[in-house]
Short mmCIF file of C-alpha atoms and ligand atoms in Angstrom, two decimals:
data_model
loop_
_atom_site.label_atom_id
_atom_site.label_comp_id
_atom_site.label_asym_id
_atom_site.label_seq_id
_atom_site.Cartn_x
_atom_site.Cartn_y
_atom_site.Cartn_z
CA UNK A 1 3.66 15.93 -22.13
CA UNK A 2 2.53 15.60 -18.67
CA UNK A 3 -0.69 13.37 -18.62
CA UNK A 4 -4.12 15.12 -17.08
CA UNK A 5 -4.30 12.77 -14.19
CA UNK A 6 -0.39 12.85 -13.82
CA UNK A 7 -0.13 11.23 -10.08
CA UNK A 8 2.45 11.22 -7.58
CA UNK A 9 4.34 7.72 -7.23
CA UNK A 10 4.16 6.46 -3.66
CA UNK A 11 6.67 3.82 -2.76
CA UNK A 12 6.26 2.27 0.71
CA UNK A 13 8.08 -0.36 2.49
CA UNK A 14 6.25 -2.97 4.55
CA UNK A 15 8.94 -4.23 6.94
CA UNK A 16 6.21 -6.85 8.39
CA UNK A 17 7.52 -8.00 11.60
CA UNK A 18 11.03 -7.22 11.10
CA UNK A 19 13.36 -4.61 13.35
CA UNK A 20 13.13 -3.23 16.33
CA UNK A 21 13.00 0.55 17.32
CA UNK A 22 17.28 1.04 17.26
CA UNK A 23 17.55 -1.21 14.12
CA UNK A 24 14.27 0.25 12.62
CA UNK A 25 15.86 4.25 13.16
CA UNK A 26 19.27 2.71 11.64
CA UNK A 27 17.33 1.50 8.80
CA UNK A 28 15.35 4.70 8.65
CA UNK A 29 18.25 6.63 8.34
CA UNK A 30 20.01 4.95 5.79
CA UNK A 31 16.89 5.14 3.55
CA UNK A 32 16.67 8.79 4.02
CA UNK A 33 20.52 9.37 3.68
CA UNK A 34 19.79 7.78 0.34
CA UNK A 35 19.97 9.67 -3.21
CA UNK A 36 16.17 9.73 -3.51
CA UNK A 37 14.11 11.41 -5.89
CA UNK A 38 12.21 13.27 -2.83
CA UNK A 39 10.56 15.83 -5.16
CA UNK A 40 8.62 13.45 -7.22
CA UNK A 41 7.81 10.76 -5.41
CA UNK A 42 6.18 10.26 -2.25
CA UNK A 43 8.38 7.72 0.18
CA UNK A 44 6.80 5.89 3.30
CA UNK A 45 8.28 3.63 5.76
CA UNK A 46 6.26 1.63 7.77
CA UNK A 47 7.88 -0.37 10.48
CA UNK A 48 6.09 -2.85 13.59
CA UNK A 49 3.94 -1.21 16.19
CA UNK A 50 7.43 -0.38 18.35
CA UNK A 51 9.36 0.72 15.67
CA UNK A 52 6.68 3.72 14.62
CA UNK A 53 8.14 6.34 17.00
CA UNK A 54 11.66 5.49 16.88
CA UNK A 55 11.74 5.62 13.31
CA UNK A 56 9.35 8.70 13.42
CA UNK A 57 12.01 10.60 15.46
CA UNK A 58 15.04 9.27 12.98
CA UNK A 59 13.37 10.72 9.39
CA UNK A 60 11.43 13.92 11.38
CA UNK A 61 13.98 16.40 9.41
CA UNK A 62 13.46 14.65 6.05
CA UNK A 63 11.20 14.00 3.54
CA UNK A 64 10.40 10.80 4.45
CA UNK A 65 6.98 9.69 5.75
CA UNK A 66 5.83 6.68 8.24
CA UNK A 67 3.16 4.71 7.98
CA UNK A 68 1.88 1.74 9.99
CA UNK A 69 1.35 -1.39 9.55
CA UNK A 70 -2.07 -2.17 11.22
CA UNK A 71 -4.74 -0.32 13.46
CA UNK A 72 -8.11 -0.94 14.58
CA UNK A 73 -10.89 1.32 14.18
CA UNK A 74 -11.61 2.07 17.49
CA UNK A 75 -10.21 5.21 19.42
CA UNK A 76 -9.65 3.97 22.56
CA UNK A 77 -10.55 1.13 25.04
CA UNK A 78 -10.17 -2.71 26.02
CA UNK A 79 -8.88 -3.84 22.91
CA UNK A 80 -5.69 -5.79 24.50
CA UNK A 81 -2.88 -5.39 21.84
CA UNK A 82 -4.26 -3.10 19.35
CA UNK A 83 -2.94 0.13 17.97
CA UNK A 84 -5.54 3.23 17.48
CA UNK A 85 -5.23 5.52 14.88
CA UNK A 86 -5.38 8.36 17.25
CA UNK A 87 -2.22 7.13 19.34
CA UNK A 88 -0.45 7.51 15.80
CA UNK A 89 -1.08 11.38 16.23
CA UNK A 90 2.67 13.12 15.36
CA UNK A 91 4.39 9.93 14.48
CA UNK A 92 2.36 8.58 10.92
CA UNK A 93 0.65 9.60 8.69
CA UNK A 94 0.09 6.55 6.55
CA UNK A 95 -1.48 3.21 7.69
CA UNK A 96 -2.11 -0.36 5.78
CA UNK A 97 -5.26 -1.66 5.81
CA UNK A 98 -5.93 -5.15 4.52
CA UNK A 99 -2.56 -6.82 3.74
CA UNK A 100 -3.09 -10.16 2.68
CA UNK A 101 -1.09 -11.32 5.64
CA UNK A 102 -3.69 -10.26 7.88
CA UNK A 103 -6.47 -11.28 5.67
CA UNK A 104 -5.52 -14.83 5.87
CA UNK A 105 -3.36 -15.01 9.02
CA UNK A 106 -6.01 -12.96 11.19
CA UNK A 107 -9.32 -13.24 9.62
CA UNK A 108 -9.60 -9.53 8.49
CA UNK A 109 -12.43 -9.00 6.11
CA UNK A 110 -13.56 -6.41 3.58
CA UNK A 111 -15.74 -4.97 6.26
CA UNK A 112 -13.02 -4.85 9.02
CA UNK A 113 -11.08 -3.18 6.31
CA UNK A 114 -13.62 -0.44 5.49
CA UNK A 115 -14.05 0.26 9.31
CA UNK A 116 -10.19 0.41 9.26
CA UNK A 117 -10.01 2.46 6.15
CA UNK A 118 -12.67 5.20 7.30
CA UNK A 119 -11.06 5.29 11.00
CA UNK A 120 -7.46 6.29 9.32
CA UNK A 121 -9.07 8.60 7.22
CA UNK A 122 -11.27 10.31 9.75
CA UNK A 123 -7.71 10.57 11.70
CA UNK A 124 -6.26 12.60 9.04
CA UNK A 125 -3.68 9.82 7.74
CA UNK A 126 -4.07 8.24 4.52
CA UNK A 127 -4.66 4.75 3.98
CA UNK A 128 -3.02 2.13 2.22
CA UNK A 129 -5.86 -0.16 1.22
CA UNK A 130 -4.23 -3.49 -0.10
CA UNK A 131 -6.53 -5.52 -2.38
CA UNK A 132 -5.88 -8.91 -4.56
CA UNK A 133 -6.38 -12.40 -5.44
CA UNK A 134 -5.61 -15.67 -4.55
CA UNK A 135 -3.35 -18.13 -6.86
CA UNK A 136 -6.91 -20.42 -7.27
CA UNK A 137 -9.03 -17.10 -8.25
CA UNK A 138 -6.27 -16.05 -10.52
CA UNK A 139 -6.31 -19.69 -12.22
CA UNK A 140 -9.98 -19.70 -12.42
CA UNK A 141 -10.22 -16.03 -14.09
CA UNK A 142 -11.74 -14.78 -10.91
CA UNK A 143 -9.25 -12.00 -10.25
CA UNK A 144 -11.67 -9.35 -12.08
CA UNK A 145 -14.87 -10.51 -9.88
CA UNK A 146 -12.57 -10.86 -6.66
CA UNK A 147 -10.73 -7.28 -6.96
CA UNK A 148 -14.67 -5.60 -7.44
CA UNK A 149 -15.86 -7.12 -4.62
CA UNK A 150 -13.16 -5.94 -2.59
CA UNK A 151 -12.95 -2.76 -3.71
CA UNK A 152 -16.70 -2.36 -3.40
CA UNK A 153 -16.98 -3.90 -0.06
CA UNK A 154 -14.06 -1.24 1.57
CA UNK A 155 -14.89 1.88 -0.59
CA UNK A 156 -19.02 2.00 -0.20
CA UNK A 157 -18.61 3.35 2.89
CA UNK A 158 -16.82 6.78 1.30
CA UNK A 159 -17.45 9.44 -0.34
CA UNK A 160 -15.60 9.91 -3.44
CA UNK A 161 -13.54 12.86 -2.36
CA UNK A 162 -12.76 9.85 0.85
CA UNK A 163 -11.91 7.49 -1.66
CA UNK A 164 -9.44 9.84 -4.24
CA UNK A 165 -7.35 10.56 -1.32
CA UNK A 166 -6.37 7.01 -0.61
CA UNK A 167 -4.27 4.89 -2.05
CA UNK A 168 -4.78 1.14 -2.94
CA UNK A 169 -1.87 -1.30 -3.42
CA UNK A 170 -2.84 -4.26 -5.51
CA UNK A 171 -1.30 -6.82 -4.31
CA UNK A 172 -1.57 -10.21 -5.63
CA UNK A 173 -1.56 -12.88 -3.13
CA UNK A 174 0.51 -15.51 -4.98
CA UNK A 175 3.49 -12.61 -5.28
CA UNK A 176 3.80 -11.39 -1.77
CA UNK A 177 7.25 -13.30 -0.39
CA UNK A 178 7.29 -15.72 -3.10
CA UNK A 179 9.78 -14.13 -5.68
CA UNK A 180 7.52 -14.61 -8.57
CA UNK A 181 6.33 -11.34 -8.91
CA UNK A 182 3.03 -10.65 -11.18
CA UNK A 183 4.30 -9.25 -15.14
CA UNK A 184 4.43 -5.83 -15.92
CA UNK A 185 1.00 -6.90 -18.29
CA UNK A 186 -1.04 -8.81 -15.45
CA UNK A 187 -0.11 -5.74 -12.44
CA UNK A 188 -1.10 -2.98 -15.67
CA UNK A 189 -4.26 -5.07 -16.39
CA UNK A 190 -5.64 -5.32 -12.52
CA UNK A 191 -4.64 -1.70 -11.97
CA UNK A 192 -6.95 -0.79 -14.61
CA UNK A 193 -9.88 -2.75 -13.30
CA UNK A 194 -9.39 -1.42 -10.40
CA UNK A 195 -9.39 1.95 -11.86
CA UNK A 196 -13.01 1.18 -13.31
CA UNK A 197 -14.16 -0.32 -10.97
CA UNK A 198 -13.67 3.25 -8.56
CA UNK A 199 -15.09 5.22 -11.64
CA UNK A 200 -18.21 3.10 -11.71
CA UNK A 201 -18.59 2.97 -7.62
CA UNK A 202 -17.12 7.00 -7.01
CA UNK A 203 -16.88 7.95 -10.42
CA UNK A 204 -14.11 9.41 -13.19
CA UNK A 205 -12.46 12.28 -11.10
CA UNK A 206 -12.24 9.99 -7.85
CA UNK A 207 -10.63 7.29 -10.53
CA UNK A 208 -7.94 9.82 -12.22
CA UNK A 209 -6.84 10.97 -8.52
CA UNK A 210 -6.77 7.71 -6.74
CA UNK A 211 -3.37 6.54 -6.66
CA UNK A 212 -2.92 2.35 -7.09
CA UNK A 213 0.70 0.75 -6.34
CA UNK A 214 1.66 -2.52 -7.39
CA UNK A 215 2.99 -4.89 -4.45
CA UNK A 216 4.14 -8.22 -4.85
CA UNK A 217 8.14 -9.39 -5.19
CA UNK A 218 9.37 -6.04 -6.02
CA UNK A 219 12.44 -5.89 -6.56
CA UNK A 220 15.59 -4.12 -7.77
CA UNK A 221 15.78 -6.04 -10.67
CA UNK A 222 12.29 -5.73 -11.67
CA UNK A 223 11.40 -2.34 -10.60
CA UNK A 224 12.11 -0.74 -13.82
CA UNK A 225 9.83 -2.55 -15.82
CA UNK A 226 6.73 -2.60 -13.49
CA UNK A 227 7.22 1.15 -12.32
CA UNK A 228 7.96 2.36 -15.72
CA UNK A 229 3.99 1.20 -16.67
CA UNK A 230 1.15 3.54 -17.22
CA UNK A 231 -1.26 3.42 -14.35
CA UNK A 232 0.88 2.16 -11.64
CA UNK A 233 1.80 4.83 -8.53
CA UNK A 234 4.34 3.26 -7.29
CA UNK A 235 5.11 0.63 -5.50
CA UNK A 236 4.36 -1.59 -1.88
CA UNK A 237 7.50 -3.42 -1.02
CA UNK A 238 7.82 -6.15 1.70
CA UNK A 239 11.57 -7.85 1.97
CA UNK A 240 13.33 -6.03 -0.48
CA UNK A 241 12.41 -3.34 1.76
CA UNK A 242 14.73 -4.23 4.47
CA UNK A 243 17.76 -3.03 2.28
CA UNK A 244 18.26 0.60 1.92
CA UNK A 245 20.09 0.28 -1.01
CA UNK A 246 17.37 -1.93 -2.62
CA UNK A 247 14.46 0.35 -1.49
CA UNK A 248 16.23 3.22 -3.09
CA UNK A 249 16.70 1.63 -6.20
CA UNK A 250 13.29 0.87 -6.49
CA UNK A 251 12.33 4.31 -5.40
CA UNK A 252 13.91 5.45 -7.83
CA UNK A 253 12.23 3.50 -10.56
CA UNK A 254 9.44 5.21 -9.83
CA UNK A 255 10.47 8.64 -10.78
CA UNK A 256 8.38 9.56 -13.38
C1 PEP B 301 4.14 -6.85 1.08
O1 PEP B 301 4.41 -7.22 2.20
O2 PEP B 301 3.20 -6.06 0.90
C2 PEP B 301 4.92 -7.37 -0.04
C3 PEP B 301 4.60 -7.01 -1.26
O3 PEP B 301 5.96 -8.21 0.25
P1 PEP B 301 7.12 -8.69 -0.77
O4 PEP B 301 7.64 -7.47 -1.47
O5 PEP B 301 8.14 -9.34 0.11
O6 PEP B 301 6.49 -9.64 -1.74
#
């Protein structure tokens, strides 16, 4: 039986600063040449600043979407080096706000996020809000306290019907890179936190729509059991992303 708030998977690949635009459009096209279950789940790519419209141009016939990495809020202006949502127009349609990379690496905060998350909206692409703890908050049994705070911070800004149509990717901080990626319990317990914690801010219908990957060390081999959990859309994936073959398989996975 098909469940009441039956969501579409979303699997997207982070490639982080990896590729260029003729390796990126390579890459692109052997993802899209892929057996992929197109019809039921929703796959994004989402290559480095100079990848976007090379890699835009190599999936335009297919089903496959692109997504960036990182924008700032602002339209236009003297903002040396950064990427407005606006000059996405025709090339994405989904951008990451908030990876923990920038978090720590560039001092991003939950504010900077929300600016971030209500400029891609208010461009007509959907975000990809990334949210999660630290190793130390995880160890202390902050994770609950740190995932409402973030979620709070980003989401007060929006409206509920804002907030359904996004998607957050939990991401826990000690499993991006590292291999050791969170158990299929620990990602299926913060998901549904993080599922209250949007019905409490935005409500039970915002809740039921939003859709909330899991990101963190996914890989082919543990795709199956993550993806195959109640509650989790899908999946955010950094390096095994850079394999077509591995990206499929985990696509895959998340067929319902
Ligand atoms: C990421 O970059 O969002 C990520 C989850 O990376 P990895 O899959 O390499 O852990």
């Amino acid at each position: 039986m098909t469940s009441p708030h039956a969501r579409r998977p979303i699997v997207a690949a982070n490639w982080k600063m990896n590729t260029g635009p003729d390796d990126g459009a390579e890459l692109a096209r052997s993802v899209a040449a892929q057996d992929l279950p197109f019809a039921q789940v929703d796959v994004v790519l989402c290559p480095p600043a100079t990848g976007v419209a090379a890699v835009a141009a190599a999936v335009r016939s297919t089903p496959v979407a692109v997504g960036a990495q990182h924008v700032f809020w602002e339209a236009s202006g003297a903002y040396t080096g950064e990427i407005s949502v606006p000059m996405l127009a025709g090339l994405a349609t989904y951008a990451i706000a908030g990876h923990s990379e920038r978090r720590q690496l560039f001092g991003e905060t939950d504010l900077d996020v929300q600016r971030k998350t209500l400029a891609i909206l208010s461009g007509g692409l959907t975000p990809i809000v990334a949210v999660g703890e630290s190793l130390d908050q995880r160890d202390a049994g902050e994770t609950l306290g740190v995932l409402r705070s973030q979620v709070r911070r980003v989401f007060e800004a929006l409206t509920p019907a804002e907030t359904a149509a996004c998607v957050i990717a939990y991401e826990p901080v000690w499993a991006i890179g590292t291999g050791r990626n969170a158990t299929p319990e620990q990602a299926q317990e913060a998901i549904g936190w993080i599922r209250d914690i949007v019905a409490a801010t935005h409500g039970q219908p915002a809740a039921n729509q939003i859709r909330v990957q899991y990101g963190g060390s996914v890989s082919p081999e543990n795709c199956e059991e993550l993806l195959s959990r109640e509650g989790i859309d899908g999946a955010l994936v950094g390096g095994a992303s850079l394999d077509a073959a591995k990206f499929a398989a985990i696509v895959r996975a998340a067929a319902p």
